[in-house]
mmCIF file of C-alpha atoms and ligand atoms in Angstrom:
data_model
loop_
_atom_site.group_PDB
_atom_site.id
_atom_site.type_symbol
_atom_site.label_atom_id
_atom_site.label_comp_id
_atom_site.label_asym_id
_atom_site.label_seq_id
_atom_site.Cartn_x
_atom_site.Cartn_y
_atom_site.Cartn_z
ATOM 1 C CA MET A 1 -14.108 -1.276 -54.295
ATOM 2 C CA LEU A 2 -16.129 1.062 -52.091
ATOM 3 C CA SER A 3 -13.175 1.716 -49.787
ATOM 4 C CA ILE A 4 -11.026 2.637 -52.798
ATOM 5 C CA THR A 5 -13.641 4.980 -54.214
ATOM 6 C CA PHE A 6 -14.773 6.601 -50.943
ATOM 7 C CA PRO A 7 -12.162 6.013 -48.251
ATOM 8 C CA PRO A 8 -13.095 9.086 -46.165
ATOM 9 C CA LEU A 9 -16.733 8.021 -46.166
ATOM 10 C CA ILE A 10 -15.877 4.513 -44.957
ATOM 11 C CA LEU A 11 -13.579 5.908 -42.277
ATOM 12 C CA ASN A 12 -16.263 8.280 -41.036
ATOM 13 C CA PHE A 13 -18.789 5.457 -40.918
ATOM 14 C CA GLU A 14 -16.393 3.296 -38.906
ATOM 15 C CA LEU A 15 -15.716 6.160 -36.509
ATOM 16 C CA LEU A 16 -19.448 6.736 -36.113
ATOM 17 C CA CYS A 17 -20.021 3.032 -35.362
ATOM 18 C CA LEU A 18 -17.175 3.044 -32.855
ATOM 19 C CA SER A 19 -18.447 6.099 -31.012
ATOM 20 C CA VAL A 20 -22.025 4.745 -30.927
ATOM 21 C CA TRP A 21 -20.658 1.425 -29.596
ATOM 22 C CA TYR A 22 -18.566 3.254 -26.959
ATOM 23 C CA GLY A 23 -21.549 5.396 -25.947
ATOM 24 C CA LEU A 24 -23.750 2.295 -25.595
ATOM 25 C CA GLN A 25 -21.094 0.594 -23.470
ATOM 26 C CA CYS A 26 -20.802 3.620 -21.151
ATOM 27 C CA TRP A 27 -24.584 3.817 -20.811
ATOM 28 C CA PHE A 28 -24.882 0.083 -20.108
ATOM 29 C CA CYS A 29 -21.988 0.114 -17.598
ATOM 30 C CA SER A 30 -23.540 3.052 -15.731
ATOM 31 C CA LEU A 31 -26.800 1.059 -15.470
ATOM 32 C CA ILE A 32 -25.200 -2.064 -14.026
ATOM 33 C CA ARG A 33 -22.259 -0.587 -12.111
ATOM 34 C CA MET A 34 -22.322 -1.628 -8.464
ATOM 35 C CA VAL A 35 -20.615 0.390 -5.776
ATOM 36 C CA ARG A 36 -17.560 -1.432 -4.400
ATOM 37 C CA ALA A 37 -15.739 -1.136 -1.086
ATOM 38 C CA TRP A 38 -12.646 -2.889 0.207
ATOM 39 C CA TYR A 39 -10.081 -2.841 2.968
ATOM 40 C CA MET A 40 -7.070 -1.027 1.612
ATOM 41 C CA ASP A 41 -3.345 -1.058 2.235
ATOM 42 C CA GLU A 42 -1.503 1.637 4.181
ATOM 43 C CA ASP A 43 0.480 2.871 1.158
ATOM 44 C CA THR A 44 -0.203 6.579 0.598
ATOM 45 C CA SER A 45 1.728 6.831 -2.675
ATOM 46 C CA ASN A 46 -0.334 7.107 -5.876
ATOM 47 C CA PRO A 47 -3.671 7.513 -4.046
ATOM 48 C CA GLN A 48 -5.539 7.327 -7.367
ATOM 49 C CA LEU A 49 -4.741 3.600 -7.687
ATOM 50 C CA GLU A 50 -7.038 1.039 -6.025
ATOM 51 C CA HIS A 51 -4.714 -0.072 -3.193
ATOM 52 C CA HIS A 52 -6.159 -3.492 -2.468
ATOM 53 C CA LEU A 53 -4.793 -5.786 0.206
ATOM 54 C CA ASP A 54 -3.173 -8.998 -1.012
ATOM 55 C CA PRO A 55 -5.394 -11.009 -1.241
ATOM 56 C CA ALA A 56 -8.151 -8.453 -1.838
ATOM 57 C CA GLU A 57 -10.712 -8.089 0.977
ATOM 58 C CA TYR A 58 -13.989 -6.631 -0.257
ATOM 59 C CA VAL A 59 -16.604 -5.162 2.102
ATOM 60 C CA PRO A 60 -20.269 -5.495 1.070
ATOM 61 C CA ILE A 61 -21.775 -2.017 0.972
ATOM 62 C CA GLU A 62 -24.543 -3.234 3.348
ATOM 63 C CA ASP A 63 -21.842 -3.809 5.998
ATOM 64 C CA VAL A 64 -20.188 -0.405 5.672
ATOM 65 C CA PHE A 65 -22.742 1.326 7.918
ATOM 66 C CA GLU A 66 -22.315 -1.119 10.780
ATOM 67 C CA LEU A 67 -18.532 -0.916 10.466
ATOM 68 C CA SER A 68 -18.188 2.846 10.184
ATOM 69 C CA GLY A 69 -21.514 4.684 10.432
ATOM 70 C CA VAL A 70 -21.244 5.750 6.766
ATOM 71 C CA GLU A 71 -24.574 5.602 4.934
ATOM 72 C CA TYR A 72 -24.959 4.772 1.248
ATOM 73 C CA PHE A 73 -27.808 5.508 -1.161
ATOM 74 C CA LYS A 74 -28.086 4.695 -4.856
ATOM 75 C CA LEU A 75 -29.899 7.378 -6.831
ATOM 76 C CA ASN A 76 -31.162 7.260 -10.389
ATOM 77 C CA LEU A 77 -29.579 10.273 -12.048
ATOM 78 C CA GLU A 78 -32.164 10.200 -14.856
ATOM 79 C CA THR A 79 -35.001 10.764 -12.363
ATOM 80 C CA TYR A 80 -33.489 11.946 -9.062
ATOM 81 C CA LYS A 81 -34.788 15.505 -9.393
ATOM 82 C CA THR A 82 -38.412 14.367 -9.447
ATOM 83 C CA ASP A 83 -38.670 10.778 -8.178
ATOM 84 C CA GLY A 84 -38.841 11.845 -4.505
ATOM 85 C CA VAL A 85 -35.937 9.727 -3.224
ATOM 86 C CA LEU A 86 -33.471 12.590 -2.787
ATOM 87 C CA ASP A 87 -36.240 14.960 -1.670
ATOM 88 C CA GLY A 88 -37.197 12.431 1.017
ATOM 89 C CA ILE A 89 -33.632 12.197 2.324
ATOM 90 C CA ARG A 90 -33.236 15.976 2.268
ATOM 91 C CA LYS A 91 -36.498 16.582 4.096
ATOM 92 C CA GLU A 92 -35.953 13.887 6.713
ATOM 93 C CA ARG A 93 -32.405 15.024 7.436
ATOM 94 C CA LYS A 94 -33.186 18.746 7.098
ATOM 95 C CA TYR A 95 -30.601 19.503 4.409
ATOM 96 C CA SER A 96 -31.201 23.156 3.595
ATOM 97 C CA TYR A 97 -28.017 23.966 1.651
ATOM 98 C CA GLU A 98 -26.915 22.512 -1.675
ATOM 99 C CA ASP A 99 -24.186 23.263 -4.187
ATOM 100 C CA GLU A 100 -22.010 21.502 -6.726
ATOM 101 C CA ILE A 101 -18.283 20.891 -6.789
ATOM 102 C CA THR A 102 -16.243 19.863 -9.811
ATOM 103 C CA CYS A 103 -12.839 18.446 -9.040
ATOM 104 C CA SER A 104 -10.724 18.818 -12.154
ATOM 105 C CA GLU A 105 -7.559 20.522 -13.293
ATOM 106 C CA THR A 106 -9.594 23.242 -15.026
ATOM 107 C CA CYS A 107 -12.151 23.900 -12.271
ATOM 108 C CA ILE A 108 -9.909 24.054 -9.202
ATOM 109 C CA PRO A 109 -6.897 26.374 -9.075
ATOM 110 C CA ASN A 110 -3.766 24.648 -7.738
ATOM 111 C CA TYR A 111 -5.515 21.313 -8.206
ATOM 112 C CA ALA A 112 -2.567 19.218 -6.973
ATOM 113 C CA ASP A 113 -2.456 21.160 -3.668
ATOM 114 C CA LYS A 114 -6.228 20.823 -3.216
ATOM 115 C CA LEU A 115 -6.011 17.065 -3.790
ATOM 116 C CA LYS A 116 -3.330 16.840 -1.106
ATOM 117 C CA ILE A 117 -5.696 18.606 1.312
ATOM 118 C CA PHE A 118 -8.583 16.248 0.416
ATOM 119 C CA PHE A 119 -6.278 13.268 0.973
ATOM 120 C CA GLU A 120 -5.057 14.319 4.436
ATOM 121 C CA GLU A 121 -6.846 12.217 7.027
ATOM 122 C CA HIS A 122 -9.407 14.541 8.663
ATOM 123 C CA LEU A 123 -12.784 14.909 10.307
ATOM 124 C CA HIS A 124 -15.561 17.498 10.295
ATOM 125 C CA THR A 125 -17.885 18.702 13.041
ATOM 126 C CA ASP A 126 -20.842 18.016 10.699
ATOM 127 C CA GLU A 127 -21.891 15.288 8.299
ATOM 128 C CA GLU A 128 -20.198 15.214 4.887
ATOM 129 C CA ILE A 129 -22.859 14.534 2.260
ATOM 130 C CA ARG A 130 -21.946 13.934 -1.376
ATOM 131 C CA LEU A 131 -23.929 12.778 -4.406
ATOM 132 C CA VAL A 132 -21.669 11.955 -7.354
ATOM 133 C CA LEU A 133 -23.006 13.194 -10.687
ATOM 134 C CA ASP A 134 -20.082 12.386 -12.956
ATOM 135 C CA GLY A 135 -16.550 10.996 -12.842
ATOM 136 C CA ALA A 136 -15.342 8.757 -10.031
ATOM 137 C CA GLY A 137 -13.287 8.738 -6.872
ATOM 138 C CA TYR A 138 -12.557 7.063 -3.574
ATOM 139 C CA PHE A 139 -13.764 7.990 -0.103
ATOM 140 C CA ASP A 140 -11.497 6.291 2.431
ATOM 141 C CA VAL A 141 -13.132 5.952 5.836
ATOM 142 C CA ARG A 142 -11.746 4.502 9.058
ATOM 143 C CA ASP A 143 -13.794 1.651 10.428
ATOM 144 C CA LYS A 144 -14.446 1.038 14.150
ATOM 145 C CA GLY A 145 -11.120 -0.788 14.409
ATOM 146 C CA ASP A 146 -9.292 2.117 12.719
ATOM 147 C CA ARG A 147 -8.770 0.199 9.463
ATOM 148 C CA TRP A 148 -9.170 1.999 6.125
ATOM 149 C CA ILE A 149 -12.185 1.044 4.023
ATOM 150 C CA ARG A 150 -12.003 2.426 0.493
ATOM 151 C CA ILE A 151 -15.414 3.202 -1.060
ATOM 152 C CA GLU A 152 -15.359 3.644 -4.815
ATOM 153 C CA VAL A 153 -17.996 6.163 -5.878
ATOM 154 C CA GLY A 154 -19.354 6.991 -9.318
ATOM 155 C CA PRO A 155 -22.470 8.554 -10.882
ATOM 156 C CA GLY A 156 -25.573 8.096 -8.716
ATOM 157 C CA ASP A 157 -23.697 7.138 -5.531
ATOM 158 C CA MET A 158 -24.598 9.177 -2.457
ATOM 159 C CA LEU A 159 -22.602 8.929 0.757
ATOM 160 C CA ILE A 160 -23.277 10.427 4.160
ATOM 161 C CA LEU A 161 -20.224 10.451 6.400
ATOM 162 C CA PRO A 162 -21.086 11.026 10.066
ATOM 163 C CA SER A 163 -19.551 13.898 11.966
ATOM 164 C CA GLY A 164 -16.355 12.871 13.769
ATOM 165 C CA ILE A 165 -15.309 10.073 11.389
ATOM 166 C CA PHE A 166 -11.754 10.191 10.083
ATOM 167 C CA HIS A 167 -11.716 10.063 6.286
ATOM 168 C CA ARG A 168 -10.069 11.359 3.110
ATOM 169 C CA PHE A 169 -10.895 11.639 -0.581
ATOM 170 C CA THR A 170 -9.210 11.286 -3.943
ATOM 171 C CA PRO A 171 -10.531 11.195 -7.499
ATOM 172 C CA ASP A 172 -9.600 8.015 -9.372
ATOM 173 C CA LYS A 173 -6.840 7.992 -11.979
ATOM 174 C CA ARG A 174 -8.989 9.950 -14.458
ATOM 175 C CA MET A 175 -8.688 12.831 -11.945
ATOM 176 C CA TYR A 176 -12.226 14.073 -12.424
ATOM 177 C CA VAL A 177 -15.345 14.015 -10.282
ATOM 178 C CA LYS A 178 -18.442 16.206 -10.101
ATOM 179 C CA ALA A 179 -20.638 16.004 -7.014
ATOM 180 C CA LYS A 180 -23.483 17.693 -5.195
ATOM 181 C CA ARG A 181 -22.889 18.726 -1.595
ATOM 182 C CA TYR A 182 -25.609 19.089 1.009
ATOM 183 C CA PHE A 183 -25.586 20.644 4.448
ATOM 184 C CA ILE A 184 -27.849 21.531 7.368
ATOM 185 C CA GLY A 185 -27.769 25.336 7.637
ATOM 186 C CA GLU A 186 -24.727 27.370 6.649
ATOM 187 C CA PRO A 187 -21.961 25.053 5.406
ATOM 188 C CA VAL A 188 -18.799 24.627 7.440
ATOM 189 C CA TRP A 189 -16.030 23.168 5.282
ATOM 190 C CA VAL A 190 -13.314 23.205 7.959
ATOM 191 C CA ALA A 191 -11.293 19.975 8.018
ATOM 192 C CA HIS A 192 -9.560 18.980 11.256
ATOM 193 C CA ASN A 193 -6.546 16.882 10.396
ATOM 194 C CA ARG A 194 -5.777 13.846 12.484
ATOM 195 C CA ILE A 195 -2.094 14.735 12.594
ATOM 196 C CA GLY A 196 -1.090 18.135 13.938
ATOM 197 C CA SER A 197 -4.480 19.229 15.312
ATOM 198 C CA PRO A 198 -6.558 18.420 18.406
ATOM 199 C CA ALA A 199 -9.092 16.466 16.278
ATOM 200 C CA GLU A 200 -8.852 13.353 18.493
ATOM 201 C CA GLY A 201 -10.102 15.270 21.531
ATOM 202 C CA MET A 202 -13.001 17.086 19.865
ATOM 203 C CA ASP A 203 -16.565 16.540 21.115
ATOM 204 C CA CYS A 204 -17.768 15.287 17.713
ATOM 205 C CA ARG A 205 -14.998 12.676 17.755
ATOM 206 C CA LYS A 206 -15.926 11.524 21.254
ATOM 207 C CA GLU A 207 -19.592 11.281 20.228
ATOM 208 C CA TYR A 208 -18.638 9.337 17.111
ATOM 209 C CA LEU A 209 -16.561 6.866 19.141
ATOM 210 C CA LYS A 210 -19.415 6.428 21.637
ATOM 211 C CA LYS A 211 -21.849 5.607 18.806
ATOM 212 C CA ALA A 212 -19.299 3.230 17.273
ATOM 213 C CA GLN A 213 -19.015 1.400 20.591
ATOM 214 C CA GLU A 214 -22.762 1.241 21.236
ATOM 215 C CA GLY A 215 -23.561 0.383 17.618
ATOM 216 C CA PHE A 216 -24.561 2.764 14.827
HETATM 217 C C1 LIG B 1 -16.324 14.467 -4.200
HETATM 218 S S1 LIG B 1 -16.348 15.941 -3.283
HETATM 219 C C2 LIG B 1 -14.669 16.359 -2.984
HETATM 220 C C3 LIG B 1 -14.158 15.911 -1.677
HETATM 221 C C4 LIG B 1 -14.658 16.763 -0.560
HETATM 222 O O1 LIG B 1 -15.395 17.688 -0.758
HETATM 223 C C5 LIG B 1 -14.250 16.485 0.799
HETATM 224 O O2 LIG B 1 -14.640 17.350 1.712
HETATM 225 C C6 LIG B 1 -13.554 15.423 1.199
HETATM 226 O O3 LIG B 1 -13.338 15.185 2.501
HETATM 227 FE FE1 LIG B 2 -14.000 15.727 4.427
#
């Protein structure tokens, strides 16, 4: 009776319920989402897919540091500006520079080309520090045995990649990620690709390999 008399009203109410339900789900999932990492296959097609081995081989996030030197922190995005956790990390590690990057079709010109650059295996002479604020993506890092570990990052995940580690990045299939970047002093964004550059012989690479051998 009601739906015959006021169909638009009913429809609007259903839409409202659906969007509230969806919002609650997103909020709940963001509260309980755990960072995941796994050994991945060598297939470089469709990087935005998960690329598990068969059978899947997950890596507990607590083991990632020992295997690669990559550090992980979970931050509460509701409180991170004031709760002291991020400030503590920044102070201890002397991060003096900070900015924000949004990887999306609208924010980055020639987005497809930029994604290809991010996904080339490379290293930097400094740490790569990222705190994900929104969206999701994958940091692929080489472990001590040169195997790829894929780390899935989403809101509140902070990664510190040591200087000299070979890695690459891709957003997930939604193709969107927003992150904060930190740096000690003036940022150097230069990426030294593993193929076609002398990256293997660089001092930071040698130091990284020495630490990997001695234990991070
Ligand atoms: C999530 S930040 C985008 C990736 C990036 O900045 C980088 O340098 C990857 O190696
Ligand atoms: Fe990088």
